[in-house]
Coordinates of C-alpha atoms and ligand atoms in Angstrom, one line a residue:
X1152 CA -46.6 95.9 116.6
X1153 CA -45.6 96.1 120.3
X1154 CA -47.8 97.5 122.6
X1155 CA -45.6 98.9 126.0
X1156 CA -47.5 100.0 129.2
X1157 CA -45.2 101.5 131.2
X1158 CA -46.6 102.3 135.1
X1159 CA -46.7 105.2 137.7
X1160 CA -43.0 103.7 139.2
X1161 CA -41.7 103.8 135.5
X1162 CA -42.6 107.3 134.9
X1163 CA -42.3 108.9 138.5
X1164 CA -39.4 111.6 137.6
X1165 CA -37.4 112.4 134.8
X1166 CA -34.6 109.6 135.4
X1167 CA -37.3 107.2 135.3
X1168 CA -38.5 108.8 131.9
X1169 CA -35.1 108.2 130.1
X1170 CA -34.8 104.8 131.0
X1171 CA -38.2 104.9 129.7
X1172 CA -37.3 106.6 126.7
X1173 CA -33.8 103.8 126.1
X1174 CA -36.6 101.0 126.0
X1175 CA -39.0 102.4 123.7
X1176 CA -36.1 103.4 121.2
X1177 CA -34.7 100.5 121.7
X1178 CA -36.9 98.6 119.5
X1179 CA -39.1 99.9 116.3
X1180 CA -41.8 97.6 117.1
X1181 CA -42.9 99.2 120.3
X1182 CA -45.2 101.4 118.6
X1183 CA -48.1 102.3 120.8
X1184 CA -47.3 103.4 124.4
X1185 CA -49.5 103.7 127.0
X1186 CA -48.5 105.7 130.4
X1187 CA -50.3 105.9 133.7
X1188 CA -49.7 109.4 136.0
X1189 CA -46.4 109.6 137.9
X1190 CA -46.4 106.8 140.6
X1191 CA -44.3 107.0 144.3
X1192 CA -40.5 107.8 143.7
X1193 CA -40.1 106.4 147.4
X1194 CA -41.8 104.9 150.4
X1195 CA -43.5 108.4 151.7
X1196 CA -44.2 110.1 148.3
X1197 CA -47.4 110.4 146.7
X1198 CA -49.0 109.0 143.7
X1199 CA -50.3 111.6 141.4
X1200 CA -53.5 110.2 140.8
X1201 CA -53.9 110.4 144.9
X1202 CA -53.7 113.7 144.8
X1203 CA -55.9 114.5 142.0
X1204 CA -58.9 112.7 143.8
X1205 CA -57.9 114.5 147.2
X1206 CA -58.0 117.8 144.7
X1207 CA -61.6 117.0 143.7
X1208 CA -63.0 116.4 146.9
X1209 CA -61.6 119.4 148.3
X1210 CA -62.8 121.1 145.8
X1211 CA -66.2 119.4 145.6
X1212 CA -66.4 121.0 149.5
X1213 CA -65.6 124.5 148.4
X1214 CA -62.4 123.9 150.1
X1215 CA -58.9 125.4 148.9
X1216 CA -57.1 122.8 147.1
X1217 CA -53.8 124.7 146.2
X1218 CA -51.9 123.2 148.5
X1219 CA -52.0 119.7 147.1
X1220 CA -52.4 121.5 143.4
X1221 CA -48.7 122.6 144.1
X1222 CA -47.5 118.9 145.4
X1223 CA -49.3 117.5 141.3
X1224 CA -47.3 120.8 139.6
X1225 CA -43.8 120.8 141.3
X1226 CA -44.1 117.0 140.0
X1227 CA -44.2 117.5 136.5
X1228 CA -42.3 120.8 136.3
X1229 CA -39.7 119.2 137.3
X1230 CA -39.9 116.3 134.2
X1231 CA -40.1 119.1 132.0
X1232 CA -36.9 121.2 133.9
X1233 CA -35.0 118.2 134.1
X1234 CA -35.7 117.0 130.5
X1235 CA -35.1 120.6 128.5
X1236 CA -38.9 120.1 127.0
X1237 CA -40.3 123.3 125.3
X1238 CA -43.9 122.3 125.9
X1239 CA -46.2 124.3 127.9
X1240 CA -46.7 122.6 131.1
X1241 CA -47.8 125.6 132.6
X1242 CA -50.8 126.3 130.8
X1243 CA -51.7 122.7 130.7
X1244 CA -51.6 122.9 134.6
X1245 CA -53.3 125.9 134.8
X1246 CA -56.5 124.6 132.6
X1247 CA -57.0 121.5 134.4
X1248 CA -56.7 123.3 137.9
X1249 CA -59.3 125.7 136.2
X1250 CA -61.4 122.7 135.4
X1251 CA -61.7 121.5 138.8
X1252 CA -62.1 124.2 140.5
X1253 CA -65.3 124.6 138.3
X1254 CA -67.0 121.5 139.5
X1255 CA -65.1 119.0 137.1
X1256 CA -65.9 115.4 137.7
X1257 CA -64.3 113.1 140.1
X1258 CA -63.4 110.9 137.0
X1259 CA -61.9 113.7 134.9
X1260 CA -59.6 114.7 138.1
X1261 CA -58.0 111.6 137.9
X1262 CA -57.9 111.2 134.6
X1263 CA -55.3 114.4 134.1
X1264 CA -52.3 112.3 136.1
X1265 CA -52.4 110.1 132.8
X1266 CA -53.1 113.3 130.0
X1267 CA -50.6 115.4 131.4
X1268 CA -48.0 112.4 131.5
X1269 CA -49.1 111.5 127.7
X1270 CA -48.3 115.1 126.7
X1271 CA -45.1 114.9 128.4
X1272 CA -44.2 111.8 127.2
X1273 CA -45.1 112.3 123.9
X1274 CA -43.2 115.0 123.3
X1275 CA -40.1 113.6 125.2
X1276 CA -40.3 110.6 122.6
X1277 CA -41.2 112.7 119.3
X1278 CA -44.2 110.8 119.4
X1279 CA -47.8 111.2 117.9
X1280 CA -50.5 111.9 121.1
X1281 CA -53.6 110.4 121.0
X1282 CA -56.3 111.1 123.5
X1283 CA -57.5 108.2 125.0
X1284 CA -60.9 109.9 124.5
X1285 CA -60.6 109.2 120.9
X1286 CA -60.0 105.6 121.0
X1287 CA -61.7 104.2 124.6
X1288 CA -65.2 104.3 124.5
X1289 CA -68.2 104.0 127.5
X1290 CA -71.5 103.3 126.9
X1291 CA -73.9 106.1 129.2
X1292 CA -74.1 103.5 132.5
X1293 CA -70.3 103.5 132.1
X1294 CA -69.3 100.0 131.1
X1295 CA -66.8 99.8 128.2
X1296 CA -68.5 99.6 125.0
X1297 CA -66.1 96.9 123.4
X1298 CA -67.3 97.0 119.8
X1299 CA -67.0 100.2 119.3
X1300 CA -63.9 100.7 121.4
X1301 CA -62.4 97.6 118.9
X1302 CA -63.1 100.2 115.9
X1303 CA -61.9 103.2 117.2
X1304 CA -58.5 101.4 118.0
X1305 CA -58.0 99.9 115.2
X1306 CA -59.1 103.0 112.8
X1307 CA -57.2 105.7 115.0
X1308 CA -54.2 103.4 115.9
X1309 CA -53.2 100.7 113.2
X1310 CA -50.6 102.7 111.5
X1311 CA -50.0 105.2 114.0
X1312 CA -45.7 105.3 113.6
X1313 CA -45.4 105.7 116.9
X1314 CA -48.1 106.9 119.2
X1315 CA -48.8 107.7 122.9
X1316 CA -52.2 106.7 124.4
X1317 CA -53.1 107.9 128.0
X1318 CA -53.7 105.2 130.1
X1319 CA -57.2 104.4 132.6
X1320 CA -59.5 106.4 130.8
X1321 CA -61.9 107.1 128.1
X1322 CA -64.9 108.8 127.4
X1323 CA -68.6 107.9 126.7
X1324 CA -70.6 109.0 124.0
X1325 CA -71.0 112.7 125.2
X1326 CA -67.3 113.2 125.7
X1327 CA -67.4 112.9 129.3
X1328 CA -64.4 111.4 131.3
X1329 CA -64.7 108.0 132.2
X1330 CA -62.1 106.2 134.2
X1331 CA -61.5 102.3 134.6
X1332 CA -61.1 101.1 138.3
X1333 CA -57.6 101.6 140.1
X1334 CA -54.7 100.5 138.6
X1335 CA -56.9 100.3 134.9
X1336 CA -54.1 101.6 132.6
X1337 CA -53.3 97.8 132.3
X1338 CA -56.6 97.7 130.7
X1339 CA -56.4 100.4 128.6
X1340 CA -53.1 99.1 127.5
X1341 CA -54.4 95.5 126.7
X1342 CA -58.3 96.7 125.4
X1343 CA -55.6 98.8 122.4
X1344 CA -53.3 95.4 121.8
X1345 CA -56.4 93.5 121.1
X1346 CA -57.7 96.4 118.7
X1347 CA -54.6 96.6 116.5
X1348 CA -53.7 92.7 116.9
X1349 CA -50.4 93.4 118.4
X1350 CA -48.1 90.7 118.3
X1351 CA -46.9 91.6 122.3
X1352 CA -49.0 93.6 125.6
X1353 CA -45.4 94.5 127.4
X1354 CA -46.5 95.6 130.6
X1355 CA -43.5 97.4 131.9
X1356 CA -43.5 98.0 135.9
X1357 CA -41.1 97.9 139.1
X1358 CA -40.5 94.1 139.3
X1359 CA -39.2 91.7 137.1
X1360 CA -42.6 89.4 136.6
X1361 CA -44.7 87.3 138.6
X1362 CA -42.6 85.1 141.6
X1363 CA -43.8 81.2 142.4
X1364 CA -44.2 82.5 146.2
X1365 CA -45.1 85.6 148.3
X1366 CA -41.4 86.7 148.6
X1367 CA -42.6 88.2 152.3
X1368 CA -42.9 84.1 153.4
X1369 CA -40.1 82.3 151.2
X1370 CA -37.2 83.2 151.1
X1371 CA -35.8 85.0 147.3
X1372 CA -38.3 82.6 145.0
X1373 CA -38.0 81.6 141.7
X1374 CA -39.2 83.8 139.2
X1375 CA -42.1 82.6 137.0
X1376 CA -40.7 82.6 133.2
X1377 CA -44.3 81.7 131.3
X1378 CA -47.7 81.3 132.9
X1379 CA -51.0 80.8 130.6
X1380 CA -54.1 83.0 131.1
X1381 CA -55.9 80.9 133.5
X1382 CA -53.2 80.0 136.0
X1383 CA -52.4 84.0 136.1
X1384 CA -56.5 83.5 137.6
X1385 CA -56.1 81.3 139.6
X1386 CA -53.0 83.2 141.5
X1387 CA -54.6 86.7 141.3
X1388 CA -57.7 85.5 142.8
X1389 CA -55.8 84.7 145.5
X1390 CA -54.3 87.6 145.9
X1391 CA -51.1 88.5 143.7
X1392 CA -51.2 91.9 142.4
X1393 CA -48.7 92.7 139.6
X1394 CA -51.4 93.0 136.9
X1395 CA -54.9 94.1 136.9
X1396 CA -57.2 91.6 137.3
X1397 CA -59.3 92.3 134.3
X1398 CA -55.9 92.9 132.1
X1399 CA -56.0 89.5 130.6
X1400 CA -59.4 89.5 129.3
X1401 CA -58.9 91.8 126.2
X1402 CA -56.1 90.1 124.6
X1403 CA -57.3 86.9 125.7
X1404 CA -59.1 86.1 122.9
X1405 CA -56.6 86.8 120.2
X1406 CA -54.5 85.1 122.3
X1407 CA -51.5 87.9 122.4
X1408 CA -49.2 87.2 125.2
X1409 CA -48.2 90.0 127.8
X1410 CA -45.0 90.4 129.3
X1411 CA -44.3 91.9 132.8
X1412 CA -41.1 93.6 132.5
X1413 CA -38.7 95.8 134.9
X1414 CA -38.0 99.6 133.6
X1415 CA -34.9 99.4 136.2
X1416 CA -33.7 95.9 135.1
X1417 CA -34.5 96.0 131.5
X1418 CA -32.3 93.2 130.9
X1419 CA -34.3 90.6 133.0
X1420 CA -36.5 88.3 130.8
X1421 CA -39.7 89.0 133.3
X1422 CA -42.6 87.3 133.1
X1423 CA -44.7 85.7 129.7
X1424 CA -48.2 85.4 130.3
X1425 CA -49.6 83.2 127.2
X1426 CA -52.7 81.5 125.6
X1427 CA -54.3 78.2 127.6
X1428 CA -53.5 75.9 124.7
X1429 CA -50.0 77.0 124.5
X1430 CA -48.3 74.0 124.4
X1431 CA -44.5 74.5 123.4
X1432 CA -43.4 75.0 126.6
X1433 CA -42.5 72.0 129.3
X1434 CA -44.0 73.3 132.0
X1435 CA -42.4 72.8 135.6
X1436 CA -45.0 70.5 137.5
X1437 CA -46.0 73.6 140.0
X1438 CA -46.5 77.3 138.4
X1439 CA -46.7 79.2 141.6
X1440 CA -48.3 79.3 144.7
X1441 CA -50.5 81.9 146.2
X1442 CA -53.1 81.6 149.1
X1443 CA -55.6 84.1 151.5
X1444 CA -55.6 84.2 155.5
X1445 CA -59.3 85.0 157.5
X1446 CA -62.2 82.7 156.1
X1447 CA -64.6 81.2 157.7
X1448 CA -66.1 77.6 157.2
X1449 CA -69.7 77.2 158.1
X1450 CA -70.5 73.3 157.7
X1451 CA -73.8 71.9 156.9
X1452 CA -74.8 68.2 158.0
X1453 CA -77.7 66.5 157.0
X1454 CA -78.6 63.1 156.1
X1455 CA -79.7 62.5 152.5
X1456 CA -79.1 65.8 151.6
X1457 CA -77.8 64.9 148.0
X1458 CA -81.1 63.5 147.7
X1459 CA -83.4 66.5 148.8
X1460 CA -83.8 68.3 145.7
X1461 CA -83.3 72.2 145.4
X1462 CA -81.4 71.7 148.7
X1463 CA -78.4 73.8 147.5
X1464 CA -80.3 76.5 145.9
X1465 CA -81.7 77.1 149.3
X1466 CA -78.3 77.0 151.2
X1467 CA -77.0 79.3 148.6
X1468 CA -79.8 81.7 148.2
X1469 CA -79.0 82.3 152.3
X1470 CA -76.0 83.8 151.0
X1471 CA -77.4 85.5 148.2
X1472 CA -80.2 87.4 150.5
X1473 CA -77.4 88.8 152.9
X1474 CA -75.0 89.7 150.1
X1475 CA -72.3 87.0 151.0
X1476 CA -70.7 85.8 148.1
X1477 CA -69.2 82.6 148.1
X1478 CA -65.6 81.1 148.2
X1479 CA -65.7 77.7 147.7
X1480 CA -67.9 74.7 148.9
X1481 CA -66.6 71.0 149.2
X1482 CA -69.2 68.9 149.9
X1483 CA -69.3 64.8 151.3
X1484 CA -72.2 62.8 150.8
X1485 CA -74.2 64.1 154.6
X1486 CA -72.6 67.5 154.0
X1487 CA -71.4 70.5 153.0
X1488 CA -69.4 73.4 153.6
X1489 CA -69.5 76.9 152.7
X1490 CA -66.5 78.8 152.8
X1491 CA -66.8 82.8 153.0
X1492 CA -63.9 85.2 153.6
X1493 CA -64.2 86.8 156.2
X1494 CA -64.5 90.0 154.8
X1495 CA -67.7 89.5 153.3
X1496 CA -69.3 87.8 156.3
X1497 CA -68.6 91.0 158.1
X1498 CA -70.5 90.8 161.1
X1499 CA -73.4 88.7 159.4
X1500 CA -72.4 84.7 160.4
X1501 CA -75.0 84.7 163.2
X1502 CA -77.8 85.5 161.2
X1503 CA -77.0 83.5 158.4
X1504 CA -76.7 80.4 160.9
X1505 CA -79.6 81.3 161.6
X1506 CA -81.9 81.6 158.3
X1507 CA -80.1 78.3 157.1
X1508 CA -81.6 76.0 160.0
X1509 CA -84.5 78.0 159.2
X1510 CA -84.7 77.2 155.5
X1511 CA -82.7 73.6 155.2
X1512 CA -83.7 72.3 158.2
X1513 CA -80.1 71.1 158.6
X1514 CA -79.2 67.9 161.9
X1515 CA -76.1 70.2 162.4
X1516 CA -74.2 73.1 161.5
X1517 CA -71.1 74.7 162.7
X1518 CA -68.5 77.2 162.3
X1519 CA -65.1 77.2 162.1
X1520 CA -63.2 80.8 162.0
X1521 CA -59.5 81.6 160.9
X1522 CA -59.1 79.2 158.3
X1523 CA -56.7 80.0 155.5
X1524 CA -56.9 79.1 151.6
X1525 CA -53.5 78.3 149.9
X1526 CA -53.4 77.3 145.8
X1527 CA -50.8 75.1 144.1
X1528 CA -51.2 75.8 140.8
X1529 CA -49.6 74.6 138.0
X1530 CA -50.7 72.8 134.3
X1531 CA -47.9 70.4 134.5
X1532 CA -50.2 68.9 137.2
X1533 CA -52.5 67.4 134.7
X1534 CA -49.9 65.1 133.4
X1535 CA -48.1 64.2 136.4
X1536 CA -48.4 61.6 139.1
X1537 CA -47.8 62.5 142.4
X1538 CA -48.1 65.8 142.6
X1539 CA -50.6 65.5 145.5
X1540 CA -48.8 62.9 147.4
X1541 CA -45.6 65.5 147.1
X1542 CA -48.1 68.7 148.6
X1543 CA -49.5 66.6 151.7
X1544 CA -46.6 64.6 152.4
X1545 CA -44.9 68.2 152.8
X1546 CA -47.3 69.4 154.7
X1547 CA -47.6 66.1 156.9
X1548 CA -43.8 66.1 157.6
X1549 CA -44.3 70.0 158.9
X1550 CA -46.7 68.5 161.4
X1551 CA -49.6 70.8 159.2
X1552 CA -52.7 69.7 160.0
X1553 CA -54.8 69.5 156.6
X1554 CA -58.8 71.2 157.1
X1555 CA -60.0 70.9 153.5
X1556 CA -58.4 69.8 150.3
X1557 CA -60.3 71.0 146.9
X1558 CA -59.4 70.2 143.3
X1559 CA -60.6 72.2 140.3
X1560 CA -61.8 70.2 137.3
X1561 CA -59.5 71.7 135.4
X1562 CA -56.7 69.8 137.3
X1563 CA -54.9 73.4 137.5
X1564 CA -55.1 73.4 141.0
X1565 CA -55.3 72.5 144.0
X1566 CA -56.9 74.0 146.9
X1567 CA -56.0 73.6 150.3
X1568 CA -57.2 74.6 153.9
X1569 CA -55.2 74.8 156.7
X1570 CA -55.1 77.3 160.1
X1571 CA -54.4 81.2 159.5
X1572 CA -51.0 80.1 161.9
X1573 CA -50.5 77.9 159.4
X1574 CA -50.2 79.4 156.3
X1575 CA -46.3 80.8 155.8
X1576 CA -44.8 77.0 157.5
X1577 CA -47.1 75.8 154.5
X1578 CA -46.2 77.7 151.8
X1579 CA -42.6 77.2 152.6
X1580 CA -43.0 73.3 153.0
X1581 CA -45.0 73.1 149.6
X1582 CA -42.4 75.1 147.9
X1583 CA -39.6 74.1 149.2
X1584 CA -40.9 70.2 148.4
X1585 CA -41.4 70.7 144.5
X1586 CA -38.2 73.4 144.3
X1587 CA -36.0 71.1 145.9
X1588 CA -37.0 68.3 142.9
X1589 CA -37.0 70.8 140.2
X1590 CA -33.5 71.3 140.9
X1591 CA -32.4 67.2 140.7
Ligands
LIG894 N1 -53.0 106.1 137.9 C1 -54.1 105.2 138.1 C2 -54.0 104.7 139.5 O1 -53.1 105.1 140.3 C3 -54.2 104.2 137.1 C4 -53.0 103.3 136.8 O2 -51.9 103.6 137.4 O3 -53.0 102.4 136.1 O4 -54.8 103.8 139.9

C-alpha cells in the first residue's frame, strides 16, 4: 500500500485536481490519500486554511465574516462547477459557516479547509471518505495519543480499497477538533503510513524534492535523489522547508521511505527519503548544504574551567532561566562558546552577560553578533578522506574567513561559522568545490 499526500498547491483548483486524479489512478497501490485545504493558485491568492482562521477571529469578535466566507465558497464552488460533481457543496458550506458563526473552535475552523477538500476529493476519485476524526486521535492536553491513533489506523484503514483521509486534524476523546501545527497534513499523512505499514509515504507537493543548495544563492542545484532520516535533520534544522519537521518521525521507525514528488512534473523521480542504515546506495560524499544567518556568539574564558566541576551546568542554567535555548557550544580547553540565534536572544544578551560573570565568575567574556551557521552534510563523509580539507580549502581560496568549525559525532556533518556577509560566497565555494569533483 501507497500512502499519497497531496498539498494545498496540488489541490488549489480543479486543473490541479485532475492531475491529481491521473496520479492516483495511475497506480492501484496508492490506496490511502490524504489532502490538505486548497493552497495559493498564484503569488497574491489566499490559502484556504488563512482564511478559515481570519473567519474565526472575526467571528470570535462578533464581527461579520461573510466577506471572507465568500473568498473560502467561490473556491470550492468552483472545483465542483468545473469538475461536473453532484455533491452538495452548498449545504456542506452552509453548516460549517453555521458552526462558526456559533462560537466553533479556532481548531475546527481550520480544520474544514481539509474536510471539505476530502469530500470533494473523495467523490471526484469514487473513493471511500474517512474522517480523520475516526482514525487521528488526541489525548485531552492535546498531544497525539500514538497507541491508540496506531489502532484506529490500522482497524479503520488496512483494507480500505481506496480511501480519502483529511489531512492536519483529529479529534480527542470527546470528539472535539484537534489540529496538528501548520503545514501538519504531512503528519497526518505519515502518522496513517506507519499504522497500516505502507510500503511508501509519497508526499506529493510543488517541487520536485529536496535541492543540495538554497536555489536563491546557487545557481539551478542538483537535485537530491535519496537522503536518510537524519540528514533530512540535519538540513531542516537549518532551515529547508519542503516537509514538516515532525513528518519523519512516524514512519521512522518502520523504516518506510517518503518520497517528495511534483503534481505538475509527475515524471520527475523527486526526492527518496530512507532508513539511517540504508546502505544500498553509494552515496555522493556531500548530501546537501543548508545553513542560518543572525546568531550570536557569546564566549566564555576561564582558566581550568574543564576542571571546575558543575561549571557547565551553571553557564547553561543562565540560558535556561531567561528562556534562551541553545544552538551549539564548541568549547577549547580555557573556554567556551555559546551560540544563540538571534531570535531567541531577543533583546536579552546584556542581562545574560551579566548573570554569567555573576554565576561562573568567568576572566573574560565577549560577544560577537552576526555570525552565520552553514551545514555540510552528507554520510559519504564518514568514509571519505578529505572531505574537510575540500570545505576549508574552498572557503580559504574565497578569502572566507573561518569563525567556528564544529563536527557532529555522528560524522554527518559539519558545522561551520562564518560572517552573515559571508554566507552565499560560502555556500557557492563549498558547493561548487565538491559539485565540480562529483562531475570528474
Ligand atoms: N492546510 C494546513 C495549513 O495550511 C495544513 C497543511 O496544509 O498541511 O497549514
Amino acid at each position: 500500500m501507497i500512502v499519497a499526500k497531496f498539498g494545498g498547491s496540488s489541490l488549489a483548483d480543479s486543473q490541479q485536481f485532475i492531475k491529481v486524479k491521473n496520479i492516483v489512478t495511475e497506480n492501484p497501490d496508492r490506496r490511502i490519500v490524504v489532502p490538505s485545504a486548497p493552497g495559493k493558485r498564484h503569488g497574491k491568492d489566499h490559502k484556504v486554511t488563512d482564511l478559515l482562521y481570519m473567519c474565526h477571529q472575526l467571528s470570535s469578535h462578533n464581527l461579520h465574516f461573510d466577506e471572507v466566507f465568500q473568498l473560502i465558497r467561490g473556491r470550492y464552488e468552483g472545483i465542483c462547477k468545473d469538475l461536473n460533481l453532484e455533491i452538495d457543496i452548498e449545504s456542506i458550506l452552509d453548516q460549517v459557516r453555521d458552526n462558526i458563526s456559533k462560537g466553533a473552535s479556532r481548531d475546527y475552523c481550520a480544520s474544514r479547509g481539509e474536510y471539505i477538500n476530502g469530500l470533494i476529493l473523495a467523490d471526484y476519485l469514487g473513493a471511500e471518505f474517512i474522517d480523520a476524526t475516526e482514525v487521528i486521535r488526541f489525548n485531552a492536553r492535546g498531544v497525539l495519543n500514538e497507541i491508540e491513533t496506531e489502532k484506529l489506523v490500522e482497524d479503520r484503514l488496512l483494507n480500505a480499497e481506496r480511501a480519502v483521509v483529511p489531512g492536519f486534524y483529529g479529534a480527542d476523546e470527546d470528539g472535539s477538533i484537534i489540529t496538528f501545527s501548520r503545514g501538519g497534513s504531512d503528519v497526518t499523512g505519515s502518522i496513517i503510513a506507519n499504522g497500516i505499514g505502507a510500503k511508501l509515504y509519497e508526499n506529493w507537493t510543488d517541487v520536485s524534492g529536496f535541492l543540495k543548495a538554497d536555489p536563491k544563492v546557487v545557481h539551478d542545484p542538483l537535485p537530491i535523489r535519496e537522503i536518510t532520516y537524519k540528514e533530512l535533520r540535519e538540513l531542516s534544522y537549518m532551515g529547508a522547508p519542503v516537509l514538516h519537521e515532525e513528518a519523519i518521525f512516524p514512519v521512522r521507525t518502520k523504516g518506510i521511505p517518503i518520497q517528495i514528488r511534483n503534481t505538475n512534473k509527475p515524471e520527475d523521480p523527486g526526492t527518496l527519503i530512507v532508513n539511517d542504515n540504508w546502505s544500498e546506495s553509494s552515496p555522493g560524499i556531500i548530501t546537501g548544504l543548508a545553513g542560518k544567518k543572525d546568531f550570536t556568539v557569546i564566549s566564555v574564558e576561564k582558566t581550568q574551567m574543564t576542571a571546575e566541576k558543575g561549571f557547565l551546568r551553571k553557564l547553561v542554567s543562565v540560558f535556561e532561566a531567561n528562556d534562551v535555548t541553545i544552538e551549539h557550544m564548541p568549547s577549547s580547553i580555557d573556554s567556551i562558546s555559546v551560540i544563540v540565534s538571534d531570535k531567541e536572544l531577543n533583546g536579552k544578551l546584556s542581562k545574560l552577560m551579566e548573570e554569567i560573570r555573576i554565576y561562573c565568575n568567568p576572566d573574560n567574556i565577549a560577544a560577537y553578533s552576526k555570525m552565520a551557521l552553514l551545514a555540510v552534510v552528507g554520510r559519504g563523509m564518514i568514509n571519505t578522506k578529505g572531505v574537510s580539507s575540500k570545505v576549508f580549502t574552498a572557503l580559504y581560496k574565497d578569502d572566507i574567513n573561518i569563525r567556528m568549525i564544529s563536527q557532529g559525532s555522528s560524522e554527518l556533518n559539519i558545522l561551520i561559522g562564518i560572517e552573515n556577509d559571508d554566507f552565499d560566497k560560502s555556500v557557492r565555494a563549498i558547493y561548487n568545490a565538491f559539485n565540480e569533483k562529483e562531475a570528474n
